[in-house]
């Protein structure tokens, strides 16, 4: 509708509204079926791309991508490099549907005990690289996902090694 | 509306760099910028400058987790203008009503991408 220059009440919009519309999706939803149907409806209404909630489970990601394949909307899989143990713990506890894998959480917990700040940073980076580099590689190689959405808020330093490793 | 198999109906041309790259079949990387409970944009501009070489575009979040943070419109615009990094201007539908949500969409910060949550 907006593409034709009309608003919701069919009044004319002056000027061109040239936007691409993305939608959010949550593959962690349980049960998943209603979420898939919702995505279907949004795809039908003209979504250009999908960005998903943060994913830690590769099997679930693959399952989700397979389920939404029929809608033919490019999907960006959300990944969330964990800047610190505190953030990891918060995500695990308070974000609906998101579970940080126990091993990853344990590895992050270990890094937390390093007293030297710089060393601790390096340790965190190492743990993140170990988990996310193979994760992104797997998505890139085995699925039809259009890309990844890296939610590294205030953690820009991870981009460089991550890119070098996965692209 | 019948629930079931849909065909992708979006025949919209690619306006944004992000969409262009996706349509080319490239594996894209997008980042995320989060304006927090702040009144200045320094932090977000720094963050955007730091991630610019690595990503195609960056989302600017709109009140994530229903926490009252800075609205995404202004940071989206300023980042594009000053840093030159394309932003995906998020609009959280939860936080708008039926009437303002379209108006937020066409005052988009010339970004041509808009992610409706």
Tab-separated table of C-alpha atoms in Angstrom:
chain	number	residue	atom	x	y	z
A	1	UNK	CA	0.000	0.000	0.000
A	2	UNK	CA	2.726	2.405	1.014
A	3	UNK	CA	4.563	1.415	-2.149
A	4	UNK	CA	1.664	2.803	-4.152
A	5	UNK	CA	1.848	6.049	-2.213
A	6	UNK	CA	-1.228	5.514	-0.067
A	7	UNK	CA	-1.568	5.387	3.686
A	8	UNK	CA	-3.707	3.034	5.711
A	9	UNK	CA	-6.886	5.047	5.025
A	10	UNK	CA	-5.966	5.309	1.331
A	11	UNK	CA	-4.998	8.955	1.559
A	12	UNK	CA	-2.250	10.031	-0.761
A	13	UNK	CA	1.277	10.341	0.638
A	14	UNK	CA	3.171	13.162	-1.022
A	15	UNK	CA	6.573	12.080	-2.189
A	16	UNK	CA	8.039	8.640	-2.688
A	17	UNK	CA	8.290	6.200	0.162
A	18	UNK	CA	11.232	4.152	-0.948
A	19	UNK	CA	11.941	1.761	1.844
A	20	UNK	CA	12.790	-1.876	2.166
A	21	UNK	CA	10.971	-3.507	4.989
A	22	UNK	CA	12.510	-6.033	7.290
A	23	UNK	CA	10.780	-8.090	9.930
A	24	UNK	CA	11.908	-9.666	13.148
A	25	UNK	CA	11.508	-13.345	13.889
A	26	UNK	CA	12.115	-15.455	16.933
A	27	UNK	CA	13.238	-19.001	16.115
A	28	UNK	CA	13.482	-19.652	19.860
A	29	UNK	CA	9.717	-19.466	20.124
A	30	UNK	CA	8.130	-22.489	21.674
A	31	UNK	CA	5.961	-23.747	20.043
A	32	UNK	CA	7.495	-22.695	16.757
A	33	UNK	CA	4.497	-23.214	14.453
A	34	UNK	CA	2.589	-20.001	15.259
A	35	UNK	CA	5.801	-18.031	14.760
A	36	UNK	CA	6.237	-19.593	11.314
A	37	UNK	CA	2.646	-18.727	10.411
A	38	UNK	CA	3.176	-15.148	11.549
A	39	UNK	CA	6.253	-14.887	9.373
A	40	UNK	CA	4.179	-16.256	6.521
A	41	UNK	CA	1.627	-13.531	6.976
A	42	UNK	CA	4.279	-10.834	7.106
A	43	UNK	CA	6.000	-12.275	4.043
A	44	UNK	CA	2.674	-12.186	2.278
A	45	UNK	CA	2.296	-8.519	3.165
A	46	UNK	CA	5.625	-7.757	1.520
A	47	UNK	CA	8.559	-8.265	3.854
A	48	UNK	CA	11.909	-7.884	2.110
A	49	UNK	CA	14.074	-9.587	4.683
A	50	UNK	CA	14.005	-11.256	8.080
A	51	UNK	CA	16.296	-10.691	11.020
A	52	UNK	CA	16.139	-13.263	13.772
A	53	UNK	CA	16.565	-13.136	17.495
A	54	UNK	CA	19.948	-14.246	18.753
A	55	UNK	CA	20.691	-17.917	18.101
A	56	UNK	CA	23.042	-20.274	19.900
A	57	UNK	CA	21.613	-23.573	18.726
A	58	UNK	CA	22.748	-24.501	15.227
A	59	UNK	CA	20.225	-27.317	14.830
A	60	UNK	CA	17.332	-25.050	15.768
A	61	UNK	CA	18.606	-22.427	13.328
A	62	UNK	CA	18.706	-24.964	10.527
A	63	UNK	CA	15.241	-26.222	11.386
A	64	UNK	CA	13.878	-22.689	11.403
A	65	UNK	CA	15.489	-21.810	8.080
A	66	UNK	CA	14.037	-24.939	6.546
A	67	UNK	CA	10.558	-24.140	7.818
A	68	UNK	CA	10.637	-20.597	6.445
A	69	UNK	CA	12.250	-21.527	3.152
A	70	UNK	CA	8.845	-21.738	1.462
A	71	UNK	CA	8.280	-18.009	1.944
A	72	UNK	CA	11.419	-17.196	0.032
A	73	UNK	CA	12.432	-14.211	2.148
A	74	UNK	CA	16.174	-13.672	2.695
A	75	UNK	CA	17.027	-14.322	6.315
A	76	UNK	CA	19.760	-12.831	8.469
A	77	UNK	CA	20.510	-15.055	11.426
A	78	UNK	CA	21.102	-13.183	14.663
A	79	UNK	CA	24.250	-13.979	16.610
A	80	UNK	CA	25.288	-12.353	19.812
A	81	UNK	CA	28.980	-12.384	20.732
A	82	UNK	CA	29.094	-12.160	24.507
A	83	UNK	CA	31.168	-9.278	25.749
A	84	UNK	CA	31.301	-10.468	29.328
A	85	UNK	CA	30.039	-13.148	31.657
A	86	UNK	CA	27.549	-10.697	33.126
A	87	UNK	CA	25.899	-10.194	29.749
A	88	UNK	CA	25.900	-13.925	29.043
A	89	UNK	CA	24.271	-14.630	32.373
A	90	UNK	CA	21.674	-11.892	31.873
A	91	UNK	CA	20.772	-13.222	28.449
A	92	UNK	CA	20.471	-16.736	29.706
A	93	UNK	CA	18.216	-15.738	32.561
A	94	UNK	CA	16.079	-12.899	31.318
A	95	UNK	CA	15.594	-13.060	27.556
A	96	UNK	CA	12.566	-15.181	26.672
A	97	UNK	CA	13.505	-18.319	24.819
A	98	UNK	CA	17.226	-17.604	24.755
A	99	UNK	CA	19.461	-20.171	26.380
A	100	UNK	CA	23.182	-19.727	26.304
A	101	UNK	CA	24.723	-23.203	26.006
A	102	UNK	CA	26.033	-24.454	29.351
A	103	UNK	CA	29.550	-25.063	28.056
A	104	UNK	CA	29.796	-21.558	26.674
A	105	UNK	CA	28.507	-20.107	29.915
A	106	UNK	CA	31.057	-22.144	31.853
A	107	UNK	CA	33.880	-20.987	29.614
A	108	UNK	CA	32.765	-17.398	30.087
A	109	UNK	CA	32.595	-17.914	33.851
A	110	UNK	CA	36.207	-19.062	33.834
A	111	UNK	CA	37.347	-15.916	32.011
A	112	UNK	CA	35.650	-13.765	34.584
A	113	UNK	CA	38.123	-14.843	37.257
A	114	UNK	CA	41.113	-13.444	35.372
A	115	UNK	CA	42.154	-10.368	37.394
A	116	UNK	CA	44.071	-8.585	34.646
A	117	UNK	CA	41.650	-6.532	32.557
A	118	UNK	CA	43.491	-6.799	29.244
A	119	UNK	CA	44.066	-10.503	29.624
A	120	UNK	CA	40.430	-10.995	30.516
A	121	UNK	CA	39.387	-9.231	27.328
A	122	UNK	CA	41.610	-11.535	25.283
A	123	UNK	CA	40.191	-14.582	27.027
A	124	UNK	CA	36.625	-13.479	26.329
A	125	UNK	CA	37.514	-12.876	22.691
A	126	UNK	CA	39.033	-16.323	22.453
A	127	UNK	CA	35.952	-18.015	23.871
A	128	UNK	CA	33.702	-16.060	21.527
A	129	UNK	CA	35.803	-16.880	18.493
A	130	UNK	CA	35.826	-20.537	19.403
A	131	UNK	CA	32.065	-20.627	19.531
A	132	UNK	CA	30.924	-18.158	16.895
A	133	UNK	CA	33.447	-18.660	14.098
A	134	UNK	CA	32.384	-22.291	13.481
A	135	UNK	CA	28.752	-21.290	14.037
A	136	UNK	CA	28.812	-18.638	11.327
A	137	UNK	CA	30.847	-20.852	9.019
A	138	UNK	CA	28.282	-23.610	9.401
A	139	UNK	CA	25.428	-21.216	8.625
A	140	UNK	CA	27.274	-19.894	5.624
A	141	UNK	CA	28.128	-23.283	4.197
A	142	UNK	CA	25.126	-25.427	4.949
A	143	UNK	CA	22.116	-23.106	4.932
A	144	UNK	CA	20.474	-20.673	2.584
A	145	UNK	CA	20.658	-17.788	5.061
A	146	UNK	CA	21.434	-14.471	3.393
A	147	UNK	CA	23.765	-13.387	6.133
A	148	UNK	CA	24.279	-12.885	9.811
A	149	UNK	CA	23.248	-10.063	12.050
A	150	UNK	CA	26.000	-9.611	14.613
A	151	UNK	CA	24.579	-7.932	17.686
A	152	UNK	CA	27.925	-7.001	19.152
A	153	UNK	CA	26.815	-3.874	20.947
A	154	UNK	CA	29.892	-1.945	22.158
A	155	UNK	CA	31.985	-4.975	21.238
A	156	UNK	CA	33.236	-3.848	17.843
A	157	UNK	CA	36.664	-5.363	18.327
A	158	UNK	CA	35.245	-8.831	17.653
A	159	UNK	CA	34.302	-7.951	14.065
A	160	UNK	CA	37.800	-8.043	12.649
A	161	UNK	CA	38.825	-11.537	13.817
A	162	UNK	CA	35.330	-12.866	13.158
A	163	UNK	CA	35.391	-11.599	9.601
A	164	UNK	CA	38.894	-12.878	8.966
A	165	UNK	CA	37.882	-16.301	10.224
A	166	UNK	CA	34.524	-16.714	8.529
A	167	UNK	CA	34.489	-14.822	5.234
B	1	UNK	CA	-6.625	-14.801	4.755
B	2	UNK	CA	-5.782	-18.409	4.179
B	3	UNK	CA	-2.918	-19.658	6.268
B	4	UNK	CA	-0.581	-21.872	4.387
B	5	UNK	CA	1.958	-21.577	1.641
B	6	UNK	CA	2.636	-18.081	0.440
B	7	UNK	CA	4.716	-16.906	-2.414
B	8	UNK	CA	7.077	-14.091	-1.714
B	9	UNK	CA	5.128	-11.079	-2.847
B	10	UNK	CA	7.642	-8.337	-2.288
B	11	UNK	CA	8.544	-7.058	-5.729
B	12	UNK	CA	9.985	-3.923	-4.296
B	13	UNK	CA	13.255	-2.855	-5.871
B	14	UNK	CA	16.324	-2.811	-3.644
B	15	UNK	CA	16.678	0.717	-2.355
B	16	UNK	CA	19.198	0.130	0.382
B	17	UNK	CA	22.755	-1.136	0.157
B	18	UNK	CA	21.768	-4.002	2.410
B	19	UNK	CA	19.022	-5.158	0.046
B	20	UNK	CA	21.261	-4.698	-2.981
B	21	UNK	CA	23.935	-6.900	-1.452
B	22	UNK	CA	21.365	-9.529	-0.477
B	23	UNK	CA	19.928	-9.568	-3.982
B	24	UNK	CA	23.416	-10.007	-5.397
B	25	UNK	CA	23.576	-13.191	-3.379
B	26	UNK	CA	26.339	-12.014	-1.081
B	27	UNK	CA	26.576	-13.335	2.456
B	28	UNK	CA	26.040	-10.129	4.396
B	29	UNK	CA	27.059	-9.031	7.848
B	30	UNK	CA	25.071	-6.448	9.762
B	31	UNK	CA	25.890	-4.879	13.092
B	32	UNK	CA	23.909	-3.381	15.889
B	33	UNK	CA	23.935	0.030	17.524
B	34	UNK	CA	22.089	0.548	20.731
B	35	UNK	CA	21.286	4.073	21.882
B	36	UNK	CA	20.953	3.685	25.625
B	37	UNK	CA	19.657	5.895	28.368
B	38	UNK	CA	21.760	8.819	27.202
B	39	UNK	CA	21.242	12.310	25.908
B	40	UNK	CA	24.303	12.488	23.662
B	41	UNK	CA	25.309	10.640	20.528
B	42	UNK	CA	29.095	10.446	21.062
B	43	UNK	CA	29.150	6.815	22.110
B	44	UNK	CA	27.017	5.602	19.246
B	45	UNK	CA	28.994	7.567	16.661
B	46	UNK	CA	32.221	6.052	17.967
B	47	UNK	CA	30.706	2.611	17.875
B	48	UNK	CA	29.435	3.133	14.328
B	49	UNK	CA	32.834	4.363	13.141
B	50	UNK	CA	34.482	1.310	14.661
B	51	UNK	CA	32.212	-1.197	12.935
B	52	UNK	CA	31.888	0.604	9.605
B	53	UNK	CA	34.682	-1.278	7.769
B	54	UNK	CA	33.193	-4.654	8.611
B	55	UNK	CA	29.445	-4.434	8.106
B	56	UNK	CA	27.024	-3.511	5.317
B	57	UNK	CA	24.540	-1.861	7.623
B	58	UNK	CA	23.754	-1.583	11.288
B	59	UNK	CA	20.477	-1.803	13.122
B	60	UNK	CA	19.608	1.015	15.450
B	61	UNK	CA	17.455	-0.437	18.163
B	62	UNK	CA	14.215	1.061	19.361
B	63	UNK	CA	13.633	0.543	23.076
B	64	UNK	CA	14.843	-3.068	23.309
B	65	UNK	CA	13.228	-5.142	26.053
B	66	UNK	CA	10.728	-2.314	26.536
B	67	UNK	CA	13.362	-0.293	28.366
B	68	UNK	CA	13.022	3.427	27.756
B	69	UNK	CA	16.121	4.281	25.756
B	70	UNK	CA	16.773	6.991	23.223
B	71	UNK	CA	14.478	6.706	20.221
B	72	UNK	CA	16.128	5.244	17.127
B	73	UNK	CA	15.210	7.952	14.630
B	74	UNK	CA	17.805	10.579	15.445
B	75	UNK	CA	20.766	8.216	15.890
B	76	UNK	CA	19.829	6.487	12.617
B	77	UNK	CA	19.908	9.754	10.767
B	78	UNK	CA	23.023	11.166	12.374
B	79	UNK	CA	25.013	7.956	11.948
B	80	UNK	CA	24.186	7.876	8.248
B	81	UNK	CA	25.015	11.499	7.777
B	82	UNK	CA	28.178	11.723	9.836
B	83	UNK	CA	29.665	8.248	9.689
B	84	UNK	CA	28.286	7.166	6.335
B	85	UNK	CA	27.219	3.779	7.631
B	86	UNK	CA	23.818	2.641	6.447
B	87	UNK	CA	21.399	2.116	9.265
B	88	UNK	CA	18.441	-0.166	9.627
B	89	UNK	CA	15.973	1.974	11.471
B	90	UNK	CA	14.075	-0.247	13.844
B	91	UNK	CA	10.520	0.520	14.730
B	92	UNK	CA	9.076	-1.352	17.657
B	93	UNK	CA	5.413	-1.725	16.867
B	94	UNK	CA	4.737	-2.516	20.491
B	95	UNK	CA	5.626	1.080	21.347
B	96	UNK	CA	3.569	2.829	18.685
B	97	UNK	CA	-0.116	2.878	17.948
B	98	UNK	CA	-1.729	2.379	14.581
B	99	UNK	CA	-1.664	6.036	13.684
B	100	UNK	CA	1.886	7.146	14.462
B	101	UNK	CA	3.478	3.978	13.150
B	102	UNK	CA	2.998	4.856	9.457
B	103	UNK	CA	4.147	8.385	10.112
B	104	UNK	CA	7.318	7.098	11.755
B	105	UNK	CA	7.891	5.003	8.685
B	106	UNK	CA	7.833	7.765	6.165
B	107	UNK	CA	9.930	10.080	8.221
B	108	UNK	CA	12.568	7.369	7.947
B	109	UNK	CA	16.062	8.809	8.123
B	110	UNK	CA	16.614	8.480	4.375
B	111	UNK	CA	17.886	5.004	5.097
B	112	UNK	CA	15.553	3.040	2.870
B	113	UNK	CA	15.576	0.178	5.288
B	114	UNK	CA	13.261	-0.210	8.118
B	115	UNK	CA	12.970	-3.181	10.357
B	116	UNK	CA	9.616	-3.593	11.935
B	117	UNK	CA	9.710	-5.478	15.199
